[in-house]
mmCIF file of N, CA and C in Angstrom:
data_model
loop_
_atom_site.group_PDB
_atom_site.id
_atom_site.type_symbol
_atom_site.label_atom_id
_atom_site.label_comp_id
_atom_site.label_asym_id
_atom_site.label_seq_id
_atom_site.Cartn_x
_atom_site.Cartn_y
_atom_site.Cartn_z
ATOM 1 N N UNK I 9 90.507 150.980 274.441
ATOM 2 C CA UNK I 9 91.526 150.225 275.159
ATOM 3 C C UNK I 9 91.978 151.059 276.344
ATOM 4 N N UNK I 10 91.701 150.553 277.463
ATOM 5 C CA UNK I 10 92.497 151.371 278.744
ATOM 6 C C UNK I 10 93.385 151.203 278.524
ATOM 7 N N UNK I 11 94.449 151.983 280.025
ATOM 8 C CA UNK I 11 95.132 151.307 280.312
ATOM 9 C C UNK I 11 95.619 149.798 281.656
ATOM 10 N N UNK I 12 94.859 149.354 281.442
ATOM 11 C CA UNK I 12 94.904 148.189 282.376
ATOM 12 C C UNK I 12 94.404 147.046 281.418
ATOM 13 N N UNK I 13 94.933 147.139 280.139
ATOM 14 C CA UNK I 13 94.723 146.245 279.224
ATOM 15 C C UNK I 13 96.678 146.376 278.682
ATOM 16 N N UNK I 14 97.212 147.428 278.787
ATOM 17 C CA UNK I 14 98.514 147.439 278.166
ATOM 18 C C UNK I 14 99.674 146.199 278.957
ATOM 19 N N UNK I 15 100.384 145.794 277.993
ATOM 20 C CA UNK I 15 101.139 144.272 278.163
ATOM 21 C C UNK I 15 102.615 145.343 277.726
ATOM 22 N N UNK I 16 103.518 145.109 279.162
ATOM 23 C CA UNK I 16 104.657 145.712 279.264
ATOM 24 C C UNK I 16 106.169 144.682 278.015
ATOM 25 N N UNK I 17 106.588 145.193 277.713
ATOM 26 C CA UNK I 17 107.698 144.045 276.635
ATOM 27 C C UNK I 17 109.101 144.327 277.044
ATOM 28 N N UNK I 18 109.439 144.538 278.640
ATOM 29 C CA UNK I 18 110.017 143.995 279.119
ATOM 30 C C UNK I 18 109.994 142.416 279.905
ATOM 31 N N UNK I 19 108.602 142.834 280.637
ATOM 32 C CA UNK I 19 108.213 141.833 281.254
ATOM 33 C C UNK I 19 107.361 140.943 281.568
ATOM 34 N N UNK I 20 106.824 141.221 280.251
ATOM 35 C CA UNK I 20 105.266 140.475 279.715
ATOM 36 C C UNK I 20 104.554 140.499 280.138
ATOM 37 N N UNK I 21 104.482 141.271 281.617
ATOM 38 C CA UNK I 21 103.414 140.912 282.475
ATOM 39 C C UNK I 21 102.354 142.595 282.434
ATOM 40 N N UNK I 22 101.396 142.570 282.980
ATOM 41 C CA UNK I 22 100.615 143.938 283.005
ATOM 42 C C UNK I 22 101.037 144.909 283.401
ATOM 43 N N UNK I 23 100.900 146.330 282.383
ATOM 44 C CA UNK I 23 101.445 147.346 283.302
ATOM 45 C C UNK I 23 100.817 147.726 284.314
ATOM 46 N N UNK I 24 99.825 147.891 284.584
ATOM 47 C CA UNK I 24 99.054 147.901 285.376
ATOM 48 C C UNK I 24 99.206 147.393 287.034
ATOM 49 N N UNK I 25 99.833 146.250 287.142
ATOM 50 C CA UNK I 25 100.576 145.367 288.079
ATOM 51 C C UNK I 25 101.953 145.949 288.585
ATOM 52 N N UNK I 26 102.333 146.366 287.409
ATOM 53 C CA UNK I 26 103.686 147.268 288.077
ATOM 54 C C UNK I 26 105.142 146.075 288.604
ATOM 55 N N UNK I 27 104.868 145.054 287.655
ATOM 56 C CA UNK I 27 105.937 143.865 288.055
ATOM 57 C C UNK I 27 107.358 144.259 288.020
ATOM 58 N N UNK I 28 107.720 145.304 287.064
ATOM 59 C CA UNK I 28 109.226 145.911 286.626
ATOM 60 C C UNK I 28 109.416 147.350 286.545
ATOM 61 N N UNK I 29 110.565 147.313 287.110
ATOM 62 C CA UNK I 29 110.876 149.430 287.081
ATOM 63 C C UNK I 29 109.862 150.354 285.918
ATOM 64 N N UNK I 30 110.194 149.169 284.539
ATOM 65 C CA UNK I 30 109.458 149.830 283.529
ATOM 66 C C UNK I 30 108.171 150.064 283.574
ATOM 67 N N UNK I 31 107.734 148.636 283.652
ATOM 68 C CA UNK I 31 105.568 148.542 284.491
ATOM 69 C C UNK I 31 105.436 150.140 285.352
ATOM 70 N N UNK I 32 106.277 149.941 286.124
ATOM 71 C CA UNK I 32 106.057 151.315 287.416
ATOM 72 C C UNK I 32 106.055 152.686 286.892
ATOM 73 N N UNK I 33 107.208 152.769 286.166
ATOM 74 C CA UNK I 33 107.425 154.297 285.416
ATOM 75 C C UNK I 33 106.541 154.385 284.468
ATOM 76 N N UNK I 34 105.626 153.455 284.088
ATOM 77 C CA UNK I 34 104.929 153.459 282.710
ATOM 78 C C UNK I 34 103.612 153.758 283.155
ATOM 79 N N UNK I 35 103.261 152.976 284.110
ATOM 80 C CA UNK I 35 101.986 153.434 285.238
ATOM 81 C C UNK I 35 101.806 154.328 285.654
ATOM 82 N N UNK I 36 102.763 154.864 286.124
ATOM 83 C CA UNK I 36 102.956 156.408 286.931
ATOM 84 C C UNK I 36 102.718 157.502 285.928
ATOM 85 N N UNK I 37 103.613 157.402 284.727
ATOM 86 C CA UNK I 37 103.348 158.210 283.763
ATOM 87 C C UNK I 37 101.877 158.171 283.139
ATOM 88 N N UNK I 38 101.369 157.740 282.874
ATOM 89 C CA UNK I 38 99.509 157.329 282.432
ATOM 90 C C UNK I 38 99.097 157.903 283.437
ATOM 91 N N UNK I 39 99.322 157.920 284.855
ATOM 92 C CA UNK I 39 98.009 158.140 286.299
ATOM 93 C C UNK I 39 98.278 159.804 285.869
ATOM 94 N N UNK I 40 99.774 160.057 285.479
ATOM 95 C CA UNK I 40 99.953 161.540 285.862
ATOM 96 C C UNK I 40 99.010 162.274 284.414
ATOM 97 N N UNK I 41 99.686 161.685 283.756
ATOM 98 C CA UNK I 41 98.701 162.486 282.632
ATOM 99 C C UNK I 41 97.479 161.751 282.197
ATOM 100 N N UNK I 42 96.717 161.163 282.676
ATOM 101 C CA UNK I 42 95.079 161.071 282.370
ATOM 102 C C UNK I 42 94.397 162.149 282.676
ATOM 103 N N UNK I 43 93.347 162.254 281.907
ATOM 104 C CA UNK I 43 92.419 163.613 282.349
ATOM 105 C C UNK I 43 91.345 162.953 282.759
ATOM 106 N N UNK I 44 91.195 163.435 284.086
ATOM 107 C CA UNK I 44 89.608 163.192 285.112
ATOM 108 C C UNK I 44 88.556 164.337 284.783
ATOM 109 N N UNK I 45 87.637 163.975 284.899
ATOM 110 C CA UNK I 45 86.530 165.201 284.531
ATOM 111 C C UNK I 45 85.279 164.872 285.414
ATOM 112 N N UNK I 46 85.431 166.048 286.459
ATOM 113 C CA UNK I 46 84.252 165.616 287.507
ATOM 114 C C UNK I 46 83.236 165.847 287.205
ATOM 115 N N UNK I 47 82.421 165.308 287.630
ATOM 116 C CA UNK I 47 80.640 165.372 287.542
ATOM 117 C C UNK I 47 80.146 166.944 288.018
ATOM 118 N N UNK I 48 80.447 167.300 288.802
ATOM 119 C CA UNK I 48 80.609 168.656 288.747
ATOM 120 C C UNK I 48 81.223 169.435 287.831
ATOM 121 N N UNK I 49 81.963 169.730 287.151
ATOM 122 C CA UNK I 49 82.438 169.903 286.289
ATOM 123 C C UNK I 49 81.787 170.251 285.108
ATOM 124 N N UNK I 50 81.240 168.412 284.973
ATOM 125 C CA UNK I 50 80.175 168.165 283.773
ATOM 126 C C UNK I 50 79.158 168.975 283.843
ATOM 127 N N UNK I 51 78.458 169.016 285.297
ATOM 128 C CA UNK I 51 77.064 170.076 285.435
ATOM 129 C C UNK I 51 77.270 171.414 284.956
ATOM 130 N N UNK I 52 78.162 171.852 285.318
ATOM 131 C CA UNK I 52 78.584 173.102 285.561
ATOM 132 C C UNK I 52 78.659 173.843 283.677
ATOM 133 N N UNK I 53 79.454 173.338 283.109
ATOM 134 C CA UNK I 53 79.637 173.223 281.544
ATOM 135 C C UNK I 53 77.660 172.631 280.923
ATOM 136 N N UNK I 54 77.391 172.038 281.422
ATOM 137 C CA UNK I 54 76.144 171.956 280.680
ATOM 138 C C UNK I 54 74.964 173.128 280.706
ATOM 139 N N UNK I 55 75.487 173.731 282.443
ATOM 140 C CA UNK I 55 74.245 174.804 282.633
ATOM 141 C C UNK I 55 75.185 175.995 282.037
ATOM 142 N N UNK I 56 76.304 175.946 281.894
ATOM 143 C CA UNK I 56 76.659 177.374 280.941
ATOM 144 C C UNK I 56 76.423 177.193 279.432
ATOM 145 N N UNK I 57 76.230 176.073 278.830
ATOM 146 C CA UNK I 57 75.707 176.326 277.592
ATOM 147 C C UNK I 57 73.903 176.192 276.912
ATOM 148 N N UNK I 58 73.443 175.960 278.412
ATOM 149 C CA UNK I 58 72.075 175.873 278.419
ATOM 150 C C UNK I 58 71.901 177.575 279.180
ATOM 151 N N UNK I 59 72.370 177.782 279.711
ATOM 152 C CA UNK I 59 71.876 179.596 279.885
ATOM 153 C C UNK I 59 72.442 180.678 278.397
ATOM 154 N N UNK I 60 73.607 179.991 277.663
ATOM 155 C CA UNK I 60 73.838 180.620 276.671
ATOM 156 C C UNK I 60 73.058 180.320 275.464
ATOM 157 N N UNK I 61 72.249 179.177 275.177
ATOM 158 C CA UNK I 61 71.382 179.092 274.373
ATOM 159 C C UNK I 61 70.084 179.772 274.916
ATOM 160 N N UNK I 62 69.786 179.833 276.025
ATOM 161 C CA UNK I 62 68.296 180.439 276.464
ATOM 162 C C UNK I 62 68.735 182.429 276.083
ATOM 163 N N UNK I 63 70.211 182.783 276.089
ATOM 164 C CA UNK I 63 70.517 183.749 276.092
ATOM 165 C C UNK I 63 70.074 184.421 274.650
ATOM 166 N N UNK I 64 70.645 183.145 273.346
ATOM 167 C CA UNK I 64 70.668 183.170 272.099
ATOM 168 C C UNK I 64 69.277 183.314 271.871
ATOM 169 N N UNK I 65 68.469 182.393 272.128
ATOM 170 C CA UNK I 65 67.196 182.733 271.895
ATOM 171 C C UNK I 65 66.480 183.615 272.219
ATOM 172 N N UNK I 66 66.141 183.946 273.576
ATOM 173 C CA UNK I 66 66.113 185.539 273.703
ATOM 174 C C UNK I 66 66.293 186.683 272.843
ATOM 175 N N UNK I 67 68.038 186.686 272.456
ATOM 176 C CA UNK I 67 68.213 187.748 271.372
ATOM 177 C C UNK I 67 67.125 187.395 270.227
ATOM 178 N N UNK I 68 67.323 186.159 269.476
ATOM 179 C CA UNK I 68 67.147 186.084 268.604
ATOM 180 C C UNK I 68 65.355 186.652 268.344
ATOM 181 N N UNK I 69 64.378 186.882 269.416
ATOM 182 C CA UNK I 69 63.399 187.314 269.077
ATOM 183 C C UNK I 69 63.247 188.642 269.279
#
């Protein structure tokens, strides 16, 4: 469930839409704390645990 599926119960309408003070502060709060995770990021974390397994193996012979 995102959030652009959540239904505000002040104002029945989407939070997402931002129809009431509450919609807005409720939106704002979600944008601020979501976690983004860049594609870079992602690469970056995959080739450090692919040089630490080529590392492991190494030792291991």
């Amino acid at each position: 469930m995102g959030s652009e599926d959540l239904v505000c119960a002040r104002c029945s309408g989407l939070v997402i839409e931002g129809r009431c003070p509450t919609c807005r502060a409720s939106r704002e709060y979600l944008r601020r704390n979501s976690v983004t995770i860049s594609p870079q990021l992602i690469l970056a974390i995959i080739a450090i645990v692919m040089m630490l397994a080529a590392l492991a193996v190494r030792h291991a012979t």
